[in-house]
mmCIF file of C-alpha atoms and ligand atoms in Angstrom:
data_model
loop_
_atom_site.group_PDB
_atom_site.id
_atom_site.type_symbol
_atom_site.label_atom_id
_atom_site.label_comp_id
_atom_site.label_asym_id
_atom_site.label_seq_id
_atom_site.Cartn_x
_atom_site.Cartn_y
_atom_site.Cartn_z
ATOM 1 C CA UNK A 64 75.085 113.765 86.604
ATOM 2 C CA UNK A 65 74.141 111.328 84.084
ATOM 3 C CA UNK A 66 71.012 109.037 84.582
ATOM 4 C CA UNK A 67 69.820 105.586 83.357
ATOM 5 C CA UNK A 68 66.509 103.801 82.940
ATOM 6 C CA UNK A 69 65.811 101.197 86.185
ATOM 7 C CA UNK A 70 66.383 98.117 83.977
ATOM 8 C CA UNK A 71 63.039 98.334 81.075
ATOM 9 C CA UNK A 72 61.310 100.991 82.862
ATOM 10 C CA UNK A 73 60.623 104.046 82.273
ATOM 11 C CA UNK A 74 62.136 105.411 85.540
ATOM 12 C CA UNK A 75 65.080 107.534 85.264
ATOM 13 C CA UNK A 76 67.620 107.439 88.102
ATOM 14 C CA UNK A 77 70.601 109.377 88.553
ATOM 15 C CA UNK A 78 73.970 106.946 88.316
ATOM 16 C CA UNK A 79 74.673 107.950 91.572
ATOM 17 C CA UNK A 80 72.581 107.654 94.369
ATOM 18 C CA UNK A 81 72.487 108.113 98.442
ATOM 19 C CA UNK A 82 71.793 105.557 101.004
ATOM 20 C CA UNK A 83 71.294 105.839 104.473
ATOM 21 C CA UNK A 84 72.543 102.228 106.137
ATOM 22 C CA UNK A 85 74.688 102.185 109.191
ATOM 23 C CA UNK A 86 74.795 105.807 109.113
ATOM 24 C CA UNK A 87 71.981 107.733 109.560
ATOM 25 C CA UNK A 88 70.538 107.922 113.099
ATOM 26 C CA UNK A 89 74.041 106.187 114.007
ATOM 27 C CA UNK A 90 76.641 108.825 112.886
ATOM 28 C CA UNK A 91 74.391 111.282 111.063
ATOM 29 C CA UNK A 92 71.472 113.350 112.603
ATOM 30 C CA UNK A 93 68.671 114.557 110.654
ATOM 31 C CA UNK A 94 70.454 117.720 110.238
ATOM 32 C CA UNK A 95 73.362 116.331 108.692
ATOM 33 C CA UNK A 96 71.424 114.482 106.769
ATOM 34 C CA UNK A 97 69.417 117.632 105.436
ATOM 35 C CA UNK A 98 72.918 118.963 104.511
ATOM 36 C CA UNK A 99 73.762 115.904 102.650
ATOM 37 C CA UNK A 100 70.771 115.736 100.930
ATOM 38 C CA UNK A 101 71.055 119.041 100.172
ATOM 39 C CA UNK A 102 74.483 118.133 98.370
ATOM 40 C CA UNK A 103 73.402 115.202 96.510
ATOM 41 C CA UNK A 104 70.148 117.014 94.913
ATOM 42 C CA UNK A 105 72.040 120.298 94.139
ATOM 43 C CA UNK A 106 74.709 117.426 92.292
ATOM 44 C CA UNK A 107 71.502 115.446 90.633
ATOM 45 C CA UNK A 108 71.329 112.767 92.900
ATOM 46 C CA UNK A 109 67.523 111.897 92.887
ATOM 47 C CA UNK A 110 67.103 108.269 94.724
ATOM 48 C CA UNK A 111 67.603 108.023 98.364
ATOM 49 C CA UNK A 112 68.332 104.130 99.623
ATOM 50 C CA UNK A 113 66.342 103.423 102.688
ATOM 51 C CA UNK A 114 65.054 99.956 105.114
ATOM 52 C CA UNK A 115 62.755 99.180 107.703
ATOM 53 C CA UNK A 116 65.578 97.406 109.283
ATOM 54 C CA UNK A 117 68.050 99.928 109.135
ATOM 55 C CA UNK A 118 68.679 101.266 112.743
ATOM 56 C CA UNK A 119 65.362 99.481 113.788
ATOM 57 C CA UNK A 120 62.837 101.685 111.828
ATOM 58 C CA UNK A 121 65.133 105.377 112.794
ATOM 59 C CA UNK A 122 67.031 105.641 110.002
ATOM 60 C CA UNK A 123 63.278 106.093 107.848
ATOM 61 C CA UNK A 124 62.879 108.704 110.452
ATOM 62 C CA UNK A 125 66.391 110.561 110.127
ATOM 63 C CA UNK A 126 65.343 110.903 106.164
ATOM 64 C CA UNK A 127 62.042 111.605 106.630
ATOM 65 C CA UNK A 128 62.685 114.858 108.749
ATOM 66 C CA UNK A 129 65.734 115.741 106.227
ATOM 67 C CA UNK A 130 63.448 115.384 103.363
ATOM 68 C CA UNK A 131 60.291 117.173 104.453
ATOM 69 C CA UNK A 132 63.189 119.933 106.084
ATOM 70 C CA UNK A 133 64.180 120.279 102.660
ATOM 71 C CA UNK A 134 60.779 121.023 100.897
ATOM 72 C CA UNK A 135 61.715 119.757 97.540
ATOM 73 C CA UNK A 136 58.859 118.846 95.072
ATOM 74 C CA UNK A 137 57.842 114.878 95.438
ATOM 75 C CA UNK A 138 58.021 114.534 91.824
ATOM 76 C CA UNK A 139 62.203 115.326 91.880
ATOM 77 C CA UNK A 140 63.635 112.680 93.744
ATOM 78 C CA UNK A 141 62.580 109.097 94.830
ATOM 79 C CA UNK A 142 62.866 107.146 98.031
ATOM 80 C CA UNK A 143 63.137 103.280 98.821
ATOM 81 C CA UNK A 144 62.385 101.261 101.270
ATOM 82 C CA UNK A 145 62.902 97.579 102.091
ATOM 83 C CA UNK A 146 61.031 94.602 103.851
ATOM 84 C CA UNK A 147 62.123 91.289 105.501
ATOM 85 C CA UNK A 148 64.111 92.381 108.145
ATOM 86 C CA UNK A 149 61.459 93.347 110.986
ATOM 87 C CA UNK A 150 61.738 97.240 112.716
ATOM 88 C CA UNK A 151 62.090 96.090 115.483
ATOM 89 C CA UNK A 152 65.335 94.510 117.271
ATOM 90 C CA UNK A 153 63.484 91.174 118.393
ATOM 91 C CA UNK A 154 60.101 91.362 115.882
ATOM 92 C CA UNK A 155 57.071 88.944 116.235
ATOM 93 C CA UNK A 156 56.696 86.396 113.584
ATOM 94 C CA UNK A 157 54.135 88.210 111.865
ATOM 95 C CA UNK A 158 56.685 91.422 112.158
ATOM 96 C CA UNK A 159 59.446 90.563 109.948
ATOM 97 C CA UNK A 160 59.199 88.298 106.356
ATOM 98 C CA UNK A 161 57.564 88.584 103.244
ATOM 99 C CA UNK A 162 53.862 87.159 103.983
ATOM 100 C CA UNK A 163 50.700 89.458 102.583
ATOM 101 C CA UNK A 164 50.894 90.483 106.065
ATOM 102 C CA UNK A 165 54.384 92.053 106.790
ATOM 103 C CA UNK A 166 54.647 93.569 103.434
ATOM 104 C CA UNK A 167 52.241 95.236 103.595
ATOM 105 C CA UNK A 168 52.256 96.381 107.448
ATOM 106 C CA UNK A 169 55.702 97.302 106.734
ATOM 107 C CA UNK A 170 54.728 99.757 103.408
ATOM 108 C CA UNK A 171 52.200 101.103 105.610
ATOM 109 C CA UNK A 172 55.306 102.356 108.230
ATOM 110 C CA UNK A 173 57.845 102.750 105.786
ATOM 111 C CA UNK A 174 55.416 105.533 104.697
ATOM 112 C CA UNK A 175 54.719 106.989 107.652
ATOM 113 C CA UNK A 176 58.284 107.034 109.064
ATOM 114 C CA UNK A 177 59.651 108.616 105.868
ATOM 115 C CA UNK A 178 56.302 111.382 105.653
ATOM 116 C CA UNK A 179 55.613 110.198 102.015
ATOM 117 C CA UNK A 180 52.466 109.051 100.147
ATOM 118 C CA UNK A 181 53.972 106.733 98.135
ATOM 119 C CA UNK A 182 57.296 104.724 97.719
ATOM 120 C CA UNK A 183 59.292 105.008 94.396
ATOM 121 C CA UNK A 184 60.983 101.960 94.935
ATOM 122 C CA UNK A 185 60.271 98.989 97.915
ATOM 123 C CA UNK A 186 62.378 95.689 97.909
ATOM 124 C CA UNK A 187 62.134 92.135 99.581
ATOM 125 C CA UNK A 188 65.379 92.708 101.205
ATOM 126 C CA UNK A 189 66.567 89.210 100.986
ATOM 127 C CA UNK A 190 64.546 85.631 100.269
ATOM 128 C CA UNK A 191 61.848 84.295 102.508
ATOM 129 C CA UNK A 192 61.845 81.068 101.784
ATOM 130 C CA UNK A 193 58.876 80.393 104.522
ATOM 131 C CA UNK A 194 56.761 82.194 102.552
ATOM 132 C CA UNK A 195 55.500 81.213 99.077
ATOM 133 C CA UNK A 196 57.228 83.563 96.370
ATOM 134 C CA UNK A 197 53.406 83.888 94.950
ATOM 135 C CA UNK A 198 52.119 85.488 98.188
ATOM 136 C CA UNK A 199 54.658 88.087 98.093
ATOM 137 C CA UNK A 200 54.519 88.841 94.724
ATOM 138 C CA UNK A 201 50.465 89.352 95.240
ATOM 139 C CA UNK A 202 50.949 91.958 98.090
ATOM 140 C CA UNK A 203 53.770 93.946 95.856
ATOM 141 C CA UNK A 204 51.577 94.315 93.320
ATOM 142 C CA UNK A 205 48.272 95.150 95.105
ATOM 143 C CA UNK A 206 50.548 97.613 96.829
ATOM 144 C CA UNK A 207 51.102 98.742 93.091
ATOM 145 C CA UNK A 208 47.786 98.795 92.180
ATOM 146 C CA UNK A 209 46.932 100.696 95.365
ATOM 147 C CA UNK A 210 49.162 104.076 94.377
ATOM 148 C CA UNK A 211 51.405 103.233 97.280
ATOM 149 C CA UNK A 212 54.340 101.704 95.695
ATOM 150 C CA UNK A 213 55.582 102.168 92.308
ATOM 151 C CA UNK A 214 58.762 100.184 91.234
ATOM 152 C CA UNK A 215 59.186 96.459 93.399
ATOM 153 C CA UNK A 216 62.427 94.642 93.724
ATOM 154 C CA UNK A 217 64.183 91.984 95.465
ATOM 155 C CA UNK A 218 67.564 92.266 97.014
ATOM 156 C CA UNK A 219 69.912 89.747 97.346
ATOM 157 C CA UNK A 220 67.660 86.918 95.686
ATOM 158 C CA UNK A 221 69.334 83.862 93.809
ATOM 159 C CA UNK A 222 68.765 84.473 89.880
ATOM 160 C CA UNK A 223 66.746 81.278 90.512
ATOM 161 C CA UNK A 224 64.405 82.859 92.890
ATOM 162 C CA UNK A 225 64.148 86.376 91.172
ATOM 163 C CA UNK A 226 63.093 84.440 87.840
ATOM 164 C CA UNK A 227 60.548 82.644 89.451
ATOM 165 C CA UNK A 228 59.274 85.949 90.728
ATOM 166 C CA UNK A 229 59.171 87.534 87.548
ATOM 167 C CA UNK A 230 57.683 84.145 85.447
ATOM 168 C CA UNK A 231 54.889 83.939 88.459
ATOM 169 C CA UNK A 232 53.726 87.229 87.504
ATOM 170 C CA UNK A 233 54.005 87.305 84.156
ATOM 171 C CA UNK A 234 52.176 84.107 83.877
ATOM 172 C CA UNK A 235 49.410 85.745 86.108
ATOM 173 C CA UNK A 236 49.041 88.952 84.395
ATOM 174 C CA UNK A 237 50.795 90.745 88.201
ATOM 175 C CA UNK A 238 53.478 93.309 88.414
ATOM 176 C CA UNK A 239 56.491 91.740 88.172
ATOM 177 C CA UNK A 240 59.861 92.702 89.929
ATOM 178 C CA UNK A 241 62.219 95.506 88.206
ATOM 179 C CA UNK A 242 65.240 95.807 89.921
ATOM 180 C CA UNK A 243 67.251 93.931 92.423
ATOM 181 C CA UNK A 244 69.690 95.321 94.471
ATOM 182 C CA UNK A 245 72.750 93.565 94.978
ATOM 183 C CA UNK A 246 76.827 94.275 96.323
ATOM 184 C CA UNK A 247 79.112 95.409 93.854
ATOM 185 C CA UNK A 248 82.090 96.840 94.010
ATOM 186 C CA UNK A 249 85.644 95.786 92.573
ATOM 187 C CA UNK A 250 86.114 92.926 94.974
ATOM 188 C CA UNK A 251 82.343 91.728 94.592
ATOM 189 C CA UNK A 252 81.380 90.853 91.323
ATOM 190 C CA UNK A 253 80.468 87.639 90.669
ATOM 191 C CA UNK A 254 76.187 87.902 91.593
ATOM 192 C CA UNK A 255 76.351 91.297 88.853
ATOM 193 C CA UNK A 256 78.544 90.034 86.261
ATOM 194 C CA UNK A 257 77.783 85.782 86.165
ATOM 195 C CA UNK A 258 75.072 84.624 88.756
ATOM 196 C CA UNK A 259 72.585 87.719 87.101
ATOM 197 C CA UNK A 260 74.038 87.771 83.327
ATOM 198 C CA UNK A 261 71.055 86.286 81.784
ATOM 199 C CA UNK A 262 68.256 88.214 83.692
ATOM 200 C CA UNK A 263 69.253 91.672 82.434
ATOM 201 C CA UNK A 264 67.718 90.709 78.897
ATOM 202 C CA UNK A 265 65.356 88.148 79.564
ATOM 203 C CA UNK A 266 63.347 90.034 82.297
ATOM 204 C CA UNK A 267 64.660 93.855 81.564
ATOM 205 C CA UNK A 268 66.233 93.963 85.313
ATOM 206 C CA UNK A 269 67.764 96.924 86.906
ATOM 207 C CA UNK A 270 69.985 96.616 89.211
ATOM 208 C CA UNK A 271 70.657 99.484 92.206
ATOM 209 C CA UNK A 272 73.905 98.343 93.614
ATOM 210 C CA UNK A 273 75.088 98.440 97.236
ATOM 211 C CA UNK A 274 78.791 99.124 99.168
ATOM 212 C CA UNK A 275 81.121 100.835 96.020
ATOM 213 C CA UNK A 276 83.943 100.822 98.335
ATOM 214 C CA UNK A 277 83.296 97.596 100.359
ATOM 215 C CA UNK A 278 82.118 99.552 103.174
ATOM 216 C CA UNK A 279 84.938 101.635 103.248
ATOM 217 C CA UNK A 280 87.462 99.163 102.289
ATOM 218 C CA UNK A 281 88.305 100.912 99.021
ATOM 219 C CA UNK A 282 89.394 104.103 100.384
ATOM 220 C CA UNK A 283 92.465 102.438 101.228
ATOM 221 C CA UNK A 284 91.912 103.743 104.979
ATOM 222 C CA UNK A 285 92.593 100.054 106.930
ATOM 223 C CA UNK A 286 95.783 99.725 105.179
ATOM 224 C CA UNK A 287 97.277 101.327 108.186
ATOM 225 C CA UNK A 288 94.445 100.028 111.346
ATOM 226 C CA UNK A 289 91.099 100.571 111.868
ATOM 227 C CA UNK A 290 90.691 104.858 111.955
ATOM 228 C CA UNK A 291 88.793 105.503 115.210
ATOM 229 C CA UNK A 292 86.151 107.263 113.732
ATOM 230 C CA UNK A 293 85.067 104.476 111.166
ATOM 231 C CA UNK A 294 82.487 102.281 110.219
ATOM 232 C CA UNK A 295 85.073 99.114 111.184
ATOM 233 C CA UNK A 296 85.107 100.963 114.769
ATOM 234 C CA UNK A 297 81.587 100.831 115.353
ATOM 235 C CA UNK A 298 80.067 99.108 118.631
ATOM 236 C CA UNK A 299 77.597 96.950 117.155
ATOM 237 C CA UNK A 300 79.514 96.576 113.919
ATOM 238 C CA UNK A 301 82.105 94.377 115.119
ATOM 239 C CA UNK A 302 80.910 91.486 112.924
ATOM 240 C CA UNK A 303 81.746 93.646 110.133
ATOM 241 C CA UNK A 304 85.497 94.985 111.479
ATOM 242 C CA UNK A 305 86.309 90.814 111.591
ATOM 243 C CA UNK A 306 84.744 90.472 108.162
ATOM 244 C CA UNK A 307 86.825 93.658 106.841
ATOM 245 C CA UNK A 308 89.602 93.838 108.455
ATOM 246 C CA UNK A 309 90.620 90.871 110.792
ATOM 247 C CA UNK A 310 89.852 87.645 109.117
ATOM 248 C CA UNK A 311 92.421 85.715 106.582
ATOM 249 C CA UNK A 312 89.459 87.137 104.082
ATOM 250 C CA UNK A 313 89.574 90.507 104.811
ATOM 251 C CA UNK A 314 93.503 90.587 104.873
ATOM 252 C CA UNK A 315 93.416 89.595 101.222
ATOM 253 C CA UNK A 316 90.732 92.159 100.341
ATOM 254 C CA UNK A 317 92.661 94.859 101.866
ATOM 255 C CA UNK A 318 96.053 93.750 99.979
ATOM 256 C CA UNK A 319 94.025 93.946 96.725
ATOM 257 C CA UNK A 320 93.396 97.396 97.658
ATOM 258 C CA UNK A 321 97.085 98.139 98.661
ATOM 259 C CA UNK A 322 97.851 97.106 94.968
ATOM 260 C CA UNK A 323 94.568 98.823 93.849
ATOM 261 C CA UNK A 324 96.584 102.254 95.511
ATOM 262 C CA UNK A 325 99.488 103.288 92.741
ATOM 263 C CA UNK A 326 97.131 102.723 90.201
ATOM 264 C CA UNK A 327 94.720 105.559 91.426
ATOM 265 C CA UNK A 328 97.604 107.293 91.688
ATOM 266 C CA UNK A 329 99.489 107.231 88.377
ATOM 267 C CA UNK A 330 95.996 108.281 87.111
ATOM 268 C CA UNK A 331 96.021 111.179 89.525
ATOM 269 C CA UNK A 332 92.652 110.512 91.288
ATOM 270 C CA UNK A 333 91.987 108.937 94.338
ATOM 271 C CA UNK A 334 90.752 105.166 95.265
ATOM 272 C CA UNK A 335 87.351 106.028 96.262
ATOM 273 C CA UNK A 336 86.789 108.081 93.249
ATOM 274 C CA UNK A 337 88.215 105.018 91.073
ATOM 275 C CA UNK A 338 86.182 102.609 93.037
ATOM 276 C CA UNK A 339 83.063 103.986 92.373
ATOM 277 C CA UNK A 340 83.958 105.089 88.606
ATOM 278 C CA UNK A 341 84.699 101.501 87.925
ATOM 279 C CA UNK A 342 81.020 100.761 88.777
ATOM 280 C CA UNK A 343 79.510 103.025 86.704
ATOM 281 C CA UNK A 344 81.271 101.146 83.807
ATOM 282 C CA UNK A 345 79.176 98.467 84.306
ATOM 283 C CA UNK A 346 75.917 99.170 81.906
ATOM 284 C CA UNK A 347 73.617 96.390 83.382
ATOM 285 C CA UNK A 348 74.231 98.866 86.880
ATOM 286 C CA UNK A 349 71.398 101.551 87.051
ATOM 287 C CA UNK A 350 72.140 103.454 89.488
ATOM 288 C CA UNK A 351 75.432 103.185 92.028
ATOM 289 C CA UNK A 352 74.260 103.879 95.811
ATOM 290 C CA UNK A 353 76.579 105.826 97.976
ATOM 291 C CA UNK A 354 77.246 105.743 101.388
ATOM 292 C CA UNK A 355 78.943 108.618 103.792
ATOM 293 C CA UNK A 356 79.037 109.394 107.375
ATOM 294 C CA UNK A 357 80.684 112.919 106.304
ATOM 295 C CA UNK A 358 79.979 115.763 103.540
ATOM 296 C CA UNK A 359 83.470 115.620 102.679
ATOM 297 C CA UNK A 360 83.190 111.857 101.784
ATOM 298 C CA UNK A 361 79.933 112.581 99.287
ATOM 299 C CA UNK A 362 81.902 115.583 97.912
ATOM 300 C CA UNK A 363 84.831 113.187 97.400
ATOM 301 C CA UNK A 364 82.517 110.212 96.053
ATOM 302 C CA UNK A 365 80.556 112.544 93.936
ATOM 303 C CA UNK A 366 84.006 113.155 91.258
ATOM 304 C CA UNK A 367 83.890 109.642 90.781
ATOM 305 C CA UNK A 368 82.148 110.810 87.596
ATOM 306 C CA UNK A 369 85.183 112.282 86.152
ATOM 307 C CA UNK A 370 87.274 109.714 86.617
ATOM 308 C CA UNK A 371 85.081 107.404 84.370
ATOM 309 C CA UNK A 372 87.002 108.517 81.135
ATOM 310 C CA UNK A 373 89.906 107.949 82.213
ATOM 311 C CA UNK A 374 89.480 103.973 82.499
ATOM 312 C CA UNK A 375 90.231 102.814 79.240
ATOM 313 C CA UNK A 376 91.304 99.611 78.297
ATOM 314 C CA UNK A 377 94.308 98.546 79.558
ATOM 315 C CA UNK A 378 93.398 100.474 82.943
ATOM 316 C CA UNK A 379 90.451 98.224 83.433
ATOM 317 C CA UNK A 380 92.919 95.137 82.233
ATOM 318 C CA UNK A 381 94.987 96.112 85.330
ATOM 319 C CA UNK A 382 92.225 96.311 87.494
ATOM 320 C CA UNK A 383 90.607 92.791 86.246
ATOM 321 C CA UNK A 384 94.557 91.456 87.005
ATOM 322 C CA UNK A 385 94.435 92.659 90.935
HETATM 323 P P1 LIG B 43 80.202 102.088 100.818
HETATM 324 O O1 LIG B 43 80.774 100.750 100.545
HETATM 325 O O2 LIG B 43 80.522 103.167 99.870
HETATM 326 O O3 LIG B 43 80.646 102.503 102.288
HETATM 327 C C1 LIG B 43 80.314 103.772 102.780
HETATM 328 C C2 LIG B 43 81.132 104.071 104.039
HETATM 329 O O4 LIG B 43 82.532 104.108 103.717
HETATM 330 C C3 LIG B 43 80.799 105.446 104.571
HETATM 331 O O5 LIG B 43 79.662 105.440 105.413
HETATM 332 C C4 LIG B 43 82.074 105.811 105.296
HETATM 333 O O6 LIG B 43 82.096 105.094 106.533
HETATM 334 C C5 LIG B 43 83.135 105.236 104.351
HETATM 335 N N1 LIG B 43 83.504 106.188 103.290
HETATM 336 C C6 LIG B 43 82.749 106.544 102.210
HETATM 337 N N2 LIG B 43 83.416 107.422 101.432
HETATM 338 C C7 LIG B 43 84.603 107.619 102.008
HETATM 339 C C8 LIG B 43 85.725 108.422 101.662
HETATM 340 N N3 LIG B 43 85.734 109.162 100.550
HETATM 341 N N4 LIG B 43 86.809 108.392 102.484
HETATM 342 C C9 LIG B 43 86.816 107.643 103.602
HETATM 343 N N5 LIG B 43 85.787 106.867 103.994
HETATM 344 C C10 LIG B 43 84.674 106.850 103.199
HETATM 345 O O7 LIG B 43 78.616 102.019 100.870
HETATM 346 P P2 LIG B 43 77.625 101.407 101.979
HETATM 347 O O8 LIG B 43 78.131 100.137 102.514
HETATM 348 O O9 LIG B 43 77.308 102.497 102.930
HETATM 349 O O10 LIG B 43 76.369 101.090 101.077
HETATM 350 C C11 LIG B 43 75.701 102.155 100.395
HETATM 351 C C12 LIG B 43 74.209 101.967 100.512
HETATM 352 O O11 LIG B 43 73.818 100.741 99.918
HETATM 353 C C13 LIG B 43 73.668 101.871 101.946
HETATM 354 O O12 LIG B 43 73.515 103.118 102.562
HETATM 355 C C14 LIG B 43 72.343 101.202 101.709
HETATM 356 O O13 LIG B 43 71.404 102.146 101.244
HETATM 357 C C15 LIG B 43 72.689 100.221 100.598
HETATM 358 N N6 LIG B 43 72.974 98.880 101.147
HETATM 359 C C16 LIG B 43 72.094 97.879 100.864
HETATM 360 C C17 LIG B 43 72.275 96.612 101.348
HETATM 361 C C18 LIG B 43 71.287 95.559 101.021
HETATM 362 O O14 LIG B 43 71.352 94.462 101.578
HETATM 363 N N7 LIG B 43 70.352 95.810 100.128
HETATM 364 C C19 LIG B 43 73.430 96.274 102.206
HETATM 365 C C20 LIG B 43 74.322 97.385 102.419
HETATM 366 C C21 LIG B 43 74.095 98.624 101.894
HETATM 367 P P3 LIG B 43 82.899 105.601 107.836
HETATM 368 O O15 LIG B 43 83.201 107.071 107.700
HETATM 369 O O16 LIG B 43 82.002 105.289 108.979
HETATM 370 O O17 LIG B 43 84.139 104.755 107.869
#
């Protein structure tokens, strides 16, 4: 496993990391979850993706128990959690956002959910725009100064709004936001590569990026239906099966991927690993966050490494062309 500093800091995290939405406390118990853990950190994986709003809260509490199972030192892996989207399925006003309030109540949980004293990394999961950028950016960095976070992010923000961020506290001497965490994958590019092209210099910003394979997508697996044990399959995740696999939209994705297929092949690897290798070729990406409901998928995902090297030139012009 390689690793890479989170944008200008001085954090190292692995290329590849692990995160926990949709599956944990949906598809994977905290004993799977020990087990996967167990795979990533015996591969180098040492950042585990996390949100209060994933599974309402659970999902913190799936890792939690799968972390403290595992009894690894603190100081060998990191964990992340996010704030906006509430813990709870209908939350109170002052349960969900990014006022002083929420942010911090909800660094406060994150911590106890997960059984940690401190969080590596904790993002504004997406814009608030009822709340002043300048309160939020207050309450991440008192939460900084306090010991209890270390690293704070955005995810999902506008360049717009994550320079304004960054200029507020700069300007006021504060802690100012070093990473974002956006989609990328090969048919989601254009936030990474255009919208963000001028922040990774001008502010130093890491980036820890979300869905390699489209959810799944990139595995080639809808090509022939929607598998009855997949994400797409989900109750409560039927917004996502029209968004993947039903609408004009998806349709196109998933003929991209049918043409995405021989080339995977003629290399001899598989569209997964190729998926996530192409990724990793991306320099202004710190750190590429996995998702699996199954070992055998993070065993699969994990050789994505090797296939890096073998994405030269006019591979990558192919890609580019579908
Ligand atoms: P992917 O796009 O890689 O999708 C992962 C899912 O695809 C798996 O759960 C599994 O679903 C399927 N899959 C993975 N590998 C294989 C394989 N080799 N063969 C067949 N199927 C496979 O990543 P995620 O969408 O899960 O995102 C990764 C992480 O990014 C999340 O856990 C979360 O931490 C973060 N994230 C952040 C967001 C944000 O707004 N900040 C939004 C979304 C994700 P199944 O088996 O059920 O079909």
């Amino acid at each position: 496993m390689k690793y890479r500093n989170l944008g200008k800091s001085g954090l190292k995290v692995s290329e590849l990391s692990f995160g926990s939405w949709v599956t944990f406390n949906k598809q994977v118990d905290a004993g799977l979850a020990e087990r996967m853990f167990g795979t990533c950190l015996d591969a180098g994986i040492n950042f585990f993706d996390n949100a209060e709003g994933y599974e309402a809260g659970n999902s913190e509490i799936v890792m939690g128990k799968a972390l403290k199972a595992l009894n690894r030192p603190r100081d060998s892996y990191c964990v992340s959690s996010k704030v906006f989207f509430g813990s709870y399925s209908s939350p109170l006003p002052t349960q969900c956002g990014l006022s002083r309030k929420h942010v911090t109540e909800a660094c406060h949980q994150a911590l106890q959910r997960l059984q940690v004293d401190y969080l590596d990394l904790y993002f504004c999961h997406r814009p608030d725009p009822e709340t002043p950028v300048s309160e939020t950016v207050w309450a991440m960095h008192n939460l900084v100064t306090q010991g209890k976070v270390l690293y704070w992010g955005t995810s999902e923000w506008s360049a717009a709004e994550i320079a304004e961020a960054y200029e507020f506290a700069q300007a006021n001497h504060l802690t100012p936001p070093s990473m974002e965490q956006p989609q990328y994958n090969l048919l989601d590019r254009e936030r990474v590569e255009i919208e963000y092209a001028q922040l990774y210099g001008r502010y130093g910003l890491g980036t820890t990026t979300w869905s390699p394979l489209a959810s799944g997508a990139l595995t080639g697996k809808y090509l022939q239906g929607i598998p009855a044990d997949s994400r797409a399959a989900l109750p409560g995740y039927e917004w996502l099966r029209e968004r993947m696999v039903e609408s004009e939209r998806g349709q196109d994705r998933l003929q991209r991927v049918a043409n995405l297929l021989p080339v995977a092949e003629e290399l001899g690897t598989t569209l997964p690993r190729l998926a996530i290798a192409w990724c990793l070729l991306n320099s202004n990406v710190s750190t590429v966050i996995l998702g699996a409901s199954k070992v055998s998928q993070l065993e699969e995902n994990l050789k994505s490494v090797e296939v890096v090297p073998l994405l030269t030139e006019p591979v990558r012009k192919r890609l580019q062309a579908i």
